[in-house]
């Protein structure tokens, strides 16, 4: 196994353990599902339009509709009319706001616990190194957007992509 593969395996293991630590604090869907919707609404003062949510959550309208329905069903949000044709607004309920605030606090505590093993200087180094990897991957065409694990920029017939 090459040194590069070993390094990336370690990074993947740290990422997995970090996700598990965060999952202990609440719903697993916090990044892409109801939790992400609630977090964004909390940051947006409790309300956002469909267009804003599609853009900020990187979901298509169908995916957003499913997430919003689930949030409404759980009592975390309501759907309201918005200015403009063919759009709506989503608003956090009091219960949704309370759950989102508790989750945010739990995530902050978990992040502090996870990173407590690092000094301030080491945290800054980690931030710089991960940002450098992110930029490099994006420049290589890996976007992280789209469906599935292999979401990347397709180059027509190059590299066997179709």
Short mmCIF file of N, CA, C and O in Angstrom, two decimals, residues 15-140:
data_model
loop_
_atom_site.label_atom_id
_atom_site.label_comp_id
_atom_site.label_asym_id
_atom_site.label_seq_id
_atom_site.Cartn_x
_atom_site.Cartn_y
_atom_site.Cartn_z
N UNK A 15 -12.81 10.90 9.30
CA UNK A 15 -14.08 11.45 8.85
C UNK A 15 -15.25 10.59 9.34
O UNK A 15 -16.26 11.10 9.82
N UNK A 16 -15.10 9.28 9.21
CA UNK A 16 -16.16 8.36 9.65
C UNK A 16 -16.40 8.48 11.15
O UNK A 16 -17.55 8.56 11.61
N UNK A 17 -15.33 8.51 11.94
CA UNK A 17 -15.48 8.63 13.39
C UNK A 17 -16.08 9.97 13.78
O UNK A 17 -16.88 10.05 14.72
N UNK A 18 -15.73 11.01 13.04
CA UNK A 18 -16.32 12.33 13.29
C UNK A 18 -17.82 12.30 13.03
O UNK A 18 -18.62 12.80 13.83
N UNK A 19 -18.22 11.70 11.90
CA UNK A 19 -19.66 11.59 11.59
C UNK A 19 -20.38 10.81 12.69
O UNK A 19 -21.47 11.19 13.11
N UNK A 20 -19.78 9.73 13.15
CA UNK A 20 -20.40 8.93 14.21
C UNK A 20 -20.56 9.75 15.49
O UNK A 20 -21.57 9.65 16.18
N UNK A 21 -19.56 10.54 15.81
CA UNK A 21 -19.64 11.39 17.01
C UNK A 21 -20.79 12.39 16.88
O UNK A 21 -21.52 12.63 17.83
N UNK A 22 -20.96 12.95 15.69
CA UNK A 22 -22.07 13.89 15.47
C UNK A 22 -23.41 13.17 15.49
O UNK A 22 -24.40 13.71 15.98
N UNK A 23 -23.48 11.95 14.97
CA UNK A 23 -24.74 11.20 14.93
C UNK A 23 -25.27 10.92 16.32
O UNK A 23 -26.48 10.78 16.51
N UNK A 24 -24.39 10.84 17.29
CA UNK A 24 -24.84 10.61 18.66
C UNK A 24 -25.66 11.78 19.17
O UNK A 24 -26.40 11.65 20.14
N UNK A 25 -25.57 12.93 18.50
CA UNK A 25 -26.25 14.13 18.95
C UNK A 25 -27.56 14.42 18.25
O UNK A 25 -28.18 15.44 18.49
N UNK A 26 -27.99 13.54 17.34
CA UNK A 26 -29.26 13.83 16.70
C UNK A 26 -29.44 13.09 15.39
O UNK A 26 -28.74 12.13 15.12
N UNK A 27 -30.40 13.56 14.58
CA UNK A 27 -30.78 12.84 13.36
C UNK A 27 -29.63 12.74 12.37
O UNK A 27 -28.84 13.65 12.21
N UNK A 28 -29.53 11.60 11.72
CA UNK A 28 -28.46 11.35 10.77
C UNK A 28 -28.61 12.19 9.51
O UNK A 28 -27.67 12.35 8.75
N UNK A 29 -29.78 12.73 9.28
CA UNK A 29 -30.04 13.47 8.05
C UNK A 29 -29.67 14.95 8.17
O UNK A 29 -30.09 15.75 7.37
N UNK A 30 -28.86 15.30 9.14
CA UNK A 30 -28.61 16.72 9.39
C UNK A 30 -27.88 17.41 8.25
O UNK A 30 -28.04 18.58 8.04
N UNK A 31 -27.09 16.69 7.48
CA UNK A 31 -26.37 17.33 6.40
C UNK A 31 -27.21 17.50 5.14
O UNK A 31 -27.13 18.52 4.49
N UNK A 32 -27.97 16.51 4.74
CA UNK A 32 -28.67 16.57 3.46
C UNK A 32 -30.19 16.51 3.60
O UNK A 32 -30.87 16.69 2.62
N UNK A 33 -30.72 16.26 4.74
CA UNK A 33 -32.14 16.05 4.87
C UNK A 33 -32.82 17.11 5.71
O UNK A 33 -32.55 18.31 5.60
N UNK A 34 -33.72 16.64 6.56
CA UNK A 34 -34.51 17.53 7.40
C UNK A 34 -33.63 18.38 8.29
O UNK A 34 -33.87 19.58 8.48
N UNK A 35 -32.60 17.78 8.84
CA UNK A 35 -31.69 18.54 9.70
C UNK A 35 -31.04 19.69 8.98
O UNK A 35 -30.91 20.80 9.51
N UNK A 36 -30.60 19.46 7.74
CA UNK A 36 -29.97 20.52 6.95
C UNK A 36 -30.99 21.63 6.66
O UNK A 36 -30.66 22.81 6.73
N UNK A 37 -32.21 21.24 6.36
CA UNK A 37 -33.28 22.22 6.14
C UNK A 37 -33.49 23.06 7.39
O UNK A 37 -33.53 24.29 7.33
N UNK A 38 -33.58 22.40 8.53
CA UNK A 38 -33.82 23.11 9.79
C UNK A 38 -32.65 24.03 10.14
O UNK A 38 -32.86 25.16 10.59
N UNK A 39 -31.43 23.55 9.91
CA UNK A 39 -30.25 24.38 10.20
C UNK A 39 -30.27 25.63 9.33
O UNK A 39 -30.04 26.74 9.82
N UNK A 40 -30.56 25.45 8.02
CA UNK A 40 -30.58 26.62 7.14
C UNK A 40 -31.69 27.59 7.54
O UNK A 40 -31.49 28.80 7.57
N UNK A 41 -32.87 27.06 7.85
CA UNK A 41 -33.97 27.93 8.26
C UNK A 41 -33.63 28.68 9.54
O UNK A 41 -33.96 29.86 9.68
N UNK A 42 -32.97 28.03 10.46
CA UNK A 42 -32.55 28.68 11.70
C UNK A 42 -31.61 29.85 11.38
O UNK A 42 -31.77 30.95 11.91
N UNK A 43 -30.66 29.61 10.48
CA UNK A 43 -29.72 30.66 10.08
C UNK A 43 -30.41 31.77 9.29
O UNK A 43 -29.95 32.91 9.30
N UNK A 44 -31.52 31.44 8.61
CA UNK A 44 -32.25 32.40 7.78
C UNK A 44 -33.40 33.04 8.56
O UNK A 44 -34.39 33.45 7.97
N UNK A 45 -33.28 33.09 9.86
CA UNK A 45 -34.29 33.70 10.73
C UNK A 45 -35.64 33.01 10.64
O UNK A 45 -36.69 33.63 10.73
N UNK A 46 -35.61 31.69 10.41
CA UNK A 46 -36.82 30.90 10.51
C UNK A 46 -37.62 30.69 9.25
O UNK A 46 -38.58 29.93 9.25
N UNK A 47 -37.25 31.34 8.14
CA UNK A 47 -38.05 31.20 6.91
C UNK A 47 -37.18 31.36 5.68
O UNK A 47 -36.24 32.13 5.67
N UNK A 48 -37.53 30.61 4.63
CA UNK A 48 -36.85 30.74 3.34
C UNK A 48 -37.80 30.29 2.24
O UNK A 48 -38.71 29.51 2.47
N UNK A 49 -37.56 30.80 1.03
CA UNK A 49 -38.39 30.40 -0.11
C UNK A 49 -37.85 29.10 -0.70
O UNK A 49 -36.70 28.70 -0.47
N UNK A 50 -38.68 28.49 -1.50
CA UNK A 50 -38.30 27.26 -2.20
C UNK A 50 -37.03 27.50 -3.02
O UNK A 50 -36.11 26.68 -2.99
N UNK A 51 -36.98 28.60 -3.74
CA UNK A 51 -35.82 28.90 -4.58
C UNK A 51 -34.54 29.00 -3.75
O UNK A 51 -33.49 28.50 -4.13
N UNK A 52 -34.62 29.70 -2.61
CA UNK A 52 -33.45 29.83 -1.74
C UNK A 52 -33.00 28.47 -1.23
O UNK A 52 -31.80 28.17 -1.19
N UNK A 53 -33.95 27.64 -0.86
CA UNK A 53 -33.63 26.32 -0.31
C UNK A 53 -33.01 25.41 -1.36
O UNK A 53 -32.04 24.70 -1.07
N UNK A 54 -33.54 25.42 -2.58
CA UNK A 54 -32.97 24.61 -3.66
C UNK A 54 -31.52 25.02 -3.87
O UNK A 54 -30.63 24.17 -3.99
N UNK A 55 -31.26 26.31 -3.88
CA UNK A 55 -29.92 26.82 -4.12
C UNK A 55 -28.97 26.50 -2.96
O UNK A 55 -27.90 25.95 -3.15
N UNK A 56 -29.38 26.81 -1.76
CA UNK A 56 -28.49 26.68 -0.60
C UNK A 56 -28.28 25.25 -0.14
O UNK A 56 -27.23 24.90 0.37
N UNK A 57 -29.29 24.41 -0.30
CA UNK A 57 -29.17 23.02 0.16
C UNK A 57 -28.67 22.10 -0.94
O UNK A 57 -28.44 20.91 -0.71
N UNK A 58 -28.50 22.65 -2.14
CA UNK A 58 -28.00 21.88 -3.28
C UNK A 58 -28.89 20.65 -3.55
O UNK A 58 -28.40 19.54 -3.72
N UNK A 59 -30.19 20.88 -3.54
CA UNK A 59 -31.17 19.84 -3.84
C UNK A 59 -31.98 20.29 -5.04
O UNK A 59 -32.15 21.48 -5.27
N UNK A 60 -32.51 19.32 -5.79
CA UNK A 60 -33.44 19.71 -6.85
C UNK A 60 -34.82 19.88 -6.21
O UNK A 60 -35.02 19.55 -5.04
N UNK A 61 -35.77 20.38 -6.97
CA UNK A 61 -37.10 20.67 -6.40
C UNK A 61 -37.79 19.42 -5.87
O UNK A 61 -38.46 19.46 -4.84
N UNK A 62 -37.63 18.30 -6.55
CA UNK A 62 -38.24 17.05 -6.09
C UNK A 62 -37.65 16.58 -4.77
O UNK A 62 -38.38 16.17 -3.86
N UNK A 63 -36.32 16.65 -4.66
CA UNK A 63 -35.66 16.27 -3.41
C UNK A 63 -36.10 17.19 -2.28
O UNK A 63 -36.38 16.73 -1.17
N UNK A 64 -36.13 18.50 -2.57
CA UNK A 64 -36.54 19.46 -1.55
C UNK A 64 -37.97 19.18 -1.10
O UNK A 64 -38.26 19.22 0.11
N UNK A 65 -38.85 18.89 -2.05
CA UNK A 65 -40.25 18.61 -1.71
C UNK A 65 -40.34 17.45 -0.71
O UNK A 65 -41.09 17.53 0.26
N UNK A 66 -39.56 16.39 -0.95
CA UNK A 66 -39.56 15.24 -0.04
C UNK A 66 -39.07 15.63 1.36
O UNK A 66 -39.64 15.22 2.37
N UNK A 67 -38.00 16.42 1.41
CA UNK A 67 -37.44 16.84 2.69
C UNK A 67 -38.43 17.73 3.44
O UNK A 67 -38.65 17.57 4.64
N UNK A 68 -39.05 18.67 2.72
CA UNK A 68 -40.01 19.58 3.36
C UNK A 68 -41.22 18.80 3.88
O UNK A 68 -41.68 19.04 4.99
N UNK A 69 -41.72 17.86 3.09
CA UNK A 69 -42.86 17.04 3.53
C UNK A 69 -42.54 16.32 4.84
O UNK A 69 -43.37 16.25 5.75
N UNK A 70 -41.34 15.78 4.91
CA UNK A 70 -40.93 15.06 6.12
C UNK A 70 -40.84 16.03 7.31
O UNK A 70 -41.28 15.70 8.41
N UNK A 71 -40.30 17.22 7.09
CA UNK A 71 -40.20 18.22 8.17
C UNK A 71 -41.59 18.64 8.63
O UNK A 71 -41.83 18.79 9.84
N UNK A 72 -42.50 18.81 7.69
CA UNK A 72 -43.89 19.19 8.04
C UNK A 72 -44.55 18.05 8.81
O UNK A 72 -45.19 18.28 9.84
N UNK A 73 -44.38 16.83 8.32
CA UNK A 73 -44.96 15.65 8.98
C UNK A 73 -44.45 15.50 10.42
O UNK A 73 -45.18 15.10 11.31
N UNK A 74 -43.18 15.87 10.66
CA UNK A 74 -42.60 15.78 11.99
C UNK A 74 -42.93 16.98 12.87
O UNK A 74 -42.54 17.02 14.04
N UNK A 75 -43.62 17.97 12.30
CA UNK A 75 -44.00 19.14 13.08
C UNK A 75 -42.91 20.20 13.19
O UNK A 75 -43.01 21.11 14.01
N UNK A 76 -41.87 20.10 12.36
CA UNK A 76 -40.74 21.02 12.46
C UNK A 76 -40.89 22.25 11.57
O UNK A 76 -40.18 23.23 11.76
N UNK A 77 -41.77 22.18 10.56
CA UNK A 77 -41.90 23.28 9.61
C UNK A 77 -43.32 23.36 9.07
O UNK A 77 -44.10 22.41 9.19
N UNK A 78 -43.63 24.51 8.49
CA UNK A 78 -44.90 24.70 7.79
C UNK A 78 -44.59 25.24 6.40
O UNK A 78 -43.54 25.85 6.17
N UNK A 79 -45.53 25.04 5.48
CA UNK A 79 -45.41 25.56 4.13
C UNK A 79 -46.38 26.72 4.00
O UNK A 79 -47.54 26.61 4.40
N UNK A 80 -45.89 27.83 3.45
CA UNK A 80 -46.72 29.02 3.30
C UNK A 80 -46.58 29.57 1.89
O UNK A 80 -45.60 29.29 1.20
N UNK A 81 -47.56 30.37 1.49
CA UNK A 81 -47.47 31.04 0.19
C UNK A 81 -46.33 32.05 0.23
O UNK A 81 -46.06 32.66 1.26
N UNK A 82 -45.68 32.22 -0.92
CA UNK A 82 -44.62 33.22 -1.04
C UNK A 82 -44.91 34.09 -2.24
O UNK A 82 -45.68 33.71 -3.12
N UNK A 83 -44.30 35.25 -2.26
CA UNK A 83 -44.44 36.12 -3.42
C UNK A 83 -43.82 35.44 -4.63
O UNK A 83 -42.75 34.87 -4.54
N UNK A 84 -44.49 35.51 -5.73
CA UNK A 84 -43.95 34.93 -6.95
C UNK A 84 -44.72 33.70 -7.36
O UNK A 84 -45.34 33.03 -6.55
N UNK A 85 -44.66 33.43 -8.65
CA UNK A 85 -45.35 32.27 -9.19
C UNK A 85 -44.60 30.99 -8.89
O UNK A 85 -43.39 30.96 -8.87
N UNK A 86 -45.35 29.94 -8.68
CA UNK A 86 -44.82 28.59 -8.54
C UNK A 86 -43.72 28.47 -7.48
O UNK A 86 -42.72 27.80 -7.68
N UNK A 87 -43.88 29.13 -6.39
CA UNK A 87 -42.92 29.00 -5.30
C UNK A 87 -43.66 29.06 -3.98
O UNK A 87 -44.82 29.46 -3.91
N UNK A 88 -42.99 28.64 -2.95
CA UNK A 88 -43.57 28.65 -1.62
C UNK A 88 -42.47 28.98 -0.62
O UNK A 88 -41.28 28.99 -0.95
N UNK A 89 -42.89 29.25 0.60
CA UNK A 89 -41.94 29.52 1.68
C UNK A 89 -42.07 28.41 2.71
O UNK A 89 -43.14 27.84 2.90
N UNK A 90 -40.98 28.11 3.37
CA UNK A 90 -40.97 27.13 4.44
C UNK A 90 -40.57 27.88 5.70
O UNK A 90 -39.62 28.66 5.70
N UNK A 91 -41.33 27.63 6.77
CA UNK A 91 -41.08 28.33 8.03
C UNK A 91 -40.92 27.30 9.14
O UNK A 91 -41.67 26.33 9.23
N UNK A 92 -39.93 27.53 10.00
CA UNK A 92 -39.75 26.68 11.17
C UNK A 92 -40.90 26.87 12.14
O UNK A 92 -41.35 28.00 12.36
N UNK A 93 -41.37 25.79 12.73
CA UNK A 93 -42.33 25.90 13.82
C UNK A 93 -41.54 26.15 15.10
O UNK A 93 -40.30 26.05 15.11
N UNK A 94 -42.22 26.45 16.19
CA UNK A 94 -41.53 26.62 17.47
C UNK A 94 -40.78 25.35 17.85
O UNK A 94 -39.64 25.39 18.31
N UNK A 95 -41.44 24.21 17.62
CA UNK A 95 -40.79 22.93 17.92
C UNK A 95 -39.56 22.73 17.03
O UNK A 95 -38.50 22.29 17.50
N UNK A 96 -39.68 23.06 15.75
CA UNK A 96 -38.56 22.94 14.82
C UNK A 96 -37.40 23.82 15.22
O UNK A 96 -36.23 23.40 15.17
N UNK A 97 -37.70 25.04 15.65
CA UNK A 97 -36.65 25.97 16.10
C UNK A 97 -35.94 25.40 17.33
O UNK A 97 -34.72 25.41 17.42
N UNK A 98 -36.71 24.87 18.26
CA UNK A 98 -36.14 24.31 19.49
C UNK A 98 -35.22 23.13 19.17
O UNK A 98 -34.10 23.03 19.68
N UNK A 99 -35.68 22.23 18.31
CA UNK A 99 -34.89 21.06 17.93
C UNK A 99 -33.62 21.51 17.19
O UNK A 99 -32.52 21.00 17.47
N UNK A 100 -33.75 22.45 16.27
CA UNK A 100 -32.59 22.93 15.50
C UNK A 100 -31.56 23.61 16.42
O UNK A 100 -30.35 23.41 16.26
N UNK A 101 -32.04 24.40 17.37
CA UNK A 101 -31.12 25.06 18.30
C UNK A 101 -30.40 24.05 19.18
O UNK A 101 -29.19 24.16 19.41
N UNK A 102 -31.13 23.03 19.66
CA UNK A 102 -30.50 21.99 20.48
C UNK A 102 -29.46 21.23 19.67
O UNK A 102 -28.38 20.90 20.17
N UNK A 103 -29.78 20.94 18.42
CA UNK A 103 -28.84 20.21 17.57
C UNK A 103 -27.60 21.04 17.30
O UNK A 103 -26.48 20.53 17.32
N UNK A 104 -27.77 22.33 17.05
CA UNK A 104 -26.64 23.22 16.80
C UNK A 104 -25.72 23.25 18.03
O UNK A 104 -24.50 23.13 17.90
N UNK A 105 -26.31 23.38 19.21
CA UNK A 105 -25.51 23.38 20.44
C UNK A 105 -24.79 22.05 20.63
O UNK A 105 -23.61 22.02 21.00
N UNK A 106 -25.48 20.95 20.35
CA UNK A 106 -24.86 19.62 20.48
C UNK A 106 -23.71 19.46 19.49
O UNK A 106 -22.66 18.91 19.84
N UNK A 107 -23.90 19.96 18.27
CA UNK A 107 -22.83 19.87 17.27
C UNK A 107 -21.61 20.71 17.69
O UNK A 107 -20.47 20.30 17.49
N UNK A 108 -21.87 21.88 18.25
CA UNK A 108 -20.76 22.72 18.71
C UNK A 108 -19.98 22.03 19.82
O UNK A 108 -18.75 22.05 19.83
N UNK A 109 -20.70 21.40 20.75
CA UNK A 109 -20.02 20.67 21.83
C UNK A 109 -19.22 19.50 21.27
O UNK A 109 -18.07 19.27 21.66
N UNK A 110 -19.82 18.75 20.35
CA UNK A 110 -19.14 17.61 19.75
C UNK A 110 -17.89 18.06 18.99
O UNK A 110 -16.83 17.42 19.10
N UNK A 111 -17.99 19.15 18.25
CA UNK A 111 -16.84 19.66 17.50
C UNK A 111 -15.70 20.04 18.44
O UNK A 111 -14.54 19.72 18.20
N UNK A 112 -16.05 20.70 19.53
CA UNK A 112 -15.03 21.09 20.51
C UNK A 112 -14.38 19.85 21.13
O UNK A 112 -13.16 19.81 21.32
N UNK A 113 -15.19 18.85 21.46
CA UNK A 113 -14.64 17.62 22.04
C UNK A 113 -13.71 16.92 21.04
O UNK A 113 -12.63 16.47 21.40
N UNK A 114 -14.15 16.81 19.80
CA UNK A 114 -13.35 16.14 18.77
C UNK A 114 -12.02 16.85 18.57
O UNK A 114 -10.97 16.22 18.50
N UNK A 115 -12.06 18.17 18.47
CA UNK A 115 -10.85 18.93 18.18
C UNK A 115 -10.03 19.29 19.41
O UNK A 115 -8.96 19.89 19.29
N UNK A 116 -10.50 18.89 20.59
CA UNK A 116 -9.75 19.20 21.81
C UNK A 116 -8.38 18.53 21.83
O UNK A 116 -7.48 18.96 22.56
N UNK A 117 -8.19 17.49 21.02
CA UNK A 117 -6.89 16.81 20.95
C UNK A 117 -5.86 17.65 20.20
O UNK A 117 -4.66 17.34 20.25
N UNK A 118 -6.30 18.71 19.51
CA UNK A 118 -5.40 19.54 18.72
C UNK A 118 -5.19 20.89 19.36
O UNK A 118 -6.12 21.47 19.94
N UNK A 119 -3.98 21.43 19.21
CA UNK A 119 -3.71 22.79 19.66
C UNK A 119 -4.34 23.77 18.67
O UNK A 119 -4.76 23.37 17.56
N UNK A 120 -4.37 25.03 19.02
CA UNK A 120 -4.89 26.06 18.12
C UNK A 120 -4.10 26.07 16.82
O UNK A 120 -4.67 26.18 15.73
N UNK A 121 -2.79 25.95 16.92
CA UNK A 121 -1.94 25.93 15.73
C UNK A 121 -2.23 24.69 14.87
O UNK A 121 -2.30 24.79 13.64
N UNK A 122 -2.42 23.55 15.49
CA UNK A 122 -2.72 22.32 14.75
C UNK A 122 -4.08 22.42 14.06
O UNK A 122 -4.25 21.94 12.94
N UNK A 123 -5.06 23.05 14.72
CA UNK A 123 -6.37 23.26 14.09
C UNK A 123 -6.22 24.12 12.84
O UNK A 123 -6.82 23.83 11.80
N UNK A 124 -5.43 25.18 12.93
CA UNK A 124 -5.21 26.06 11.79
C UNK A 124 -4.53 25.29 10.66
O UNK A 124 -4.88 25.45 9.48
N UNK A 125 -3.56 24.45 11.00
CA UNK A 125 -2.88 23.64 9.99
C UNK A 125 -3.87 22.67 9.34
O UNK A 125 -3.85 22.49 8.12
N UNK A 126 -4.71 22.03 10.15
CA UNK A 126 -5.70 21.10 9.62
C UNK A 126 -6.66 21.81 8.68
O UNK A 126 -6.96 21.32 7.59
N UNK A 127 -7.13 23.00 9.08
CA UNK A 127 -8.01 23.79 8.21
C UNK A 127 -7.33 24.09 6.88
O UNK A 127 -7.93 23.95 5.81
N UNK A 128 -6.07 24.53 6.93
CA UNK A 128 -5.35 24.90 5.71
C UNK A 128 -5.14 23.68 4.82
O UNK A 128 -5.32 23.76 3.59
N UNK A 129 -4.78 22.55 5.41
CA UNK A 129 -4.54 21.35 4.62
C UNK A 129 -5.82 20.80 4.00
O UNK A 129 -5.83 20.42 2.82
N UNK A 130 -6.91 20.78 4.77
CA UNK A 130 -8.16 20.26 4.20
C UNK A 130 -8.68 21.20 3.11
O UNK A 130 -9.19 20.74 2.09
N UNK A 131 -8.53 22.49 3.30
CA UNK A 131 -8.95 23.44 2.26
C UNK A 131 -8.13 23.23 1.00
O UNK A 131 -8.67 23.26 -0.11
N UNK A 132 -6.85 22.98 1.14
CA UNK A 132 -5.99 22.73 -0.01
C UNK A 132 -6.43 21.48 -0.76
O UNK A 132 -6.47 21.46 -1.99
N UNK A 133 -6.80 20.42 -0.03
CA UNK A 133 -7.31 19.20 -0.66
C UNK A 133 -8.63 19.45 -1.38
O UNK A 133 -8.84 18.98 -2.49
N UNK A 134 -9.51 20.22 -0.75
CA UNK A 134 -10.82 20.53 -1.35
C UNK A 134 -10.63 21.28 -2.66
O UNK A 134 -11.24 20.94 -3.68
N UNK A 135 -9.80 22.30 -2.65
CA UNK A 135 -9.55 23.09 -3.86
C UNK A 135 -8.97 22.21 -4.95
O UNK A 135 -9.39 22.25 -6.11
N UNK A 136 -8.01 21.37 -4.59
CA UNK A 136 -7.37 20.47 -5.56
C UNK A 136 -8.39 19.51 -6.18
O UNK A 136 -8.40 19.29 -7.39
N UNK A 137 -9.25 18.94 -5.36
CA UNK A 137 -10.27 18.02 -5.87
C UNK A 137 -11.26 18.73 -6.77
O UNK A 137 -11.65 18.20 -7.82
N UNK A 138 -11.68 19.92 -6.39
CA UNK A 138 -12.61 20.68 -7.23
C UNK A 138 -11.98 21.04 -8.56
O UNK A 138 -12.63 20.97 -9.60
N UNK A 139 -10.71 21.42 -8.53
CA UNK A 139 -10.02 21.74 -9.77
C UNK A 139 -9.89 20.51 -10.68
O UNK A 139 -9.85 20.64 -11.90
N UNK A 140 -9.87 19.33 -10.06
CA UNK A 140 -9.79 18.09 -10.83
C UNK A 140 -11.16 17.65 -11.34
O UNK A 140 -11.27 16.63 -12.02
#
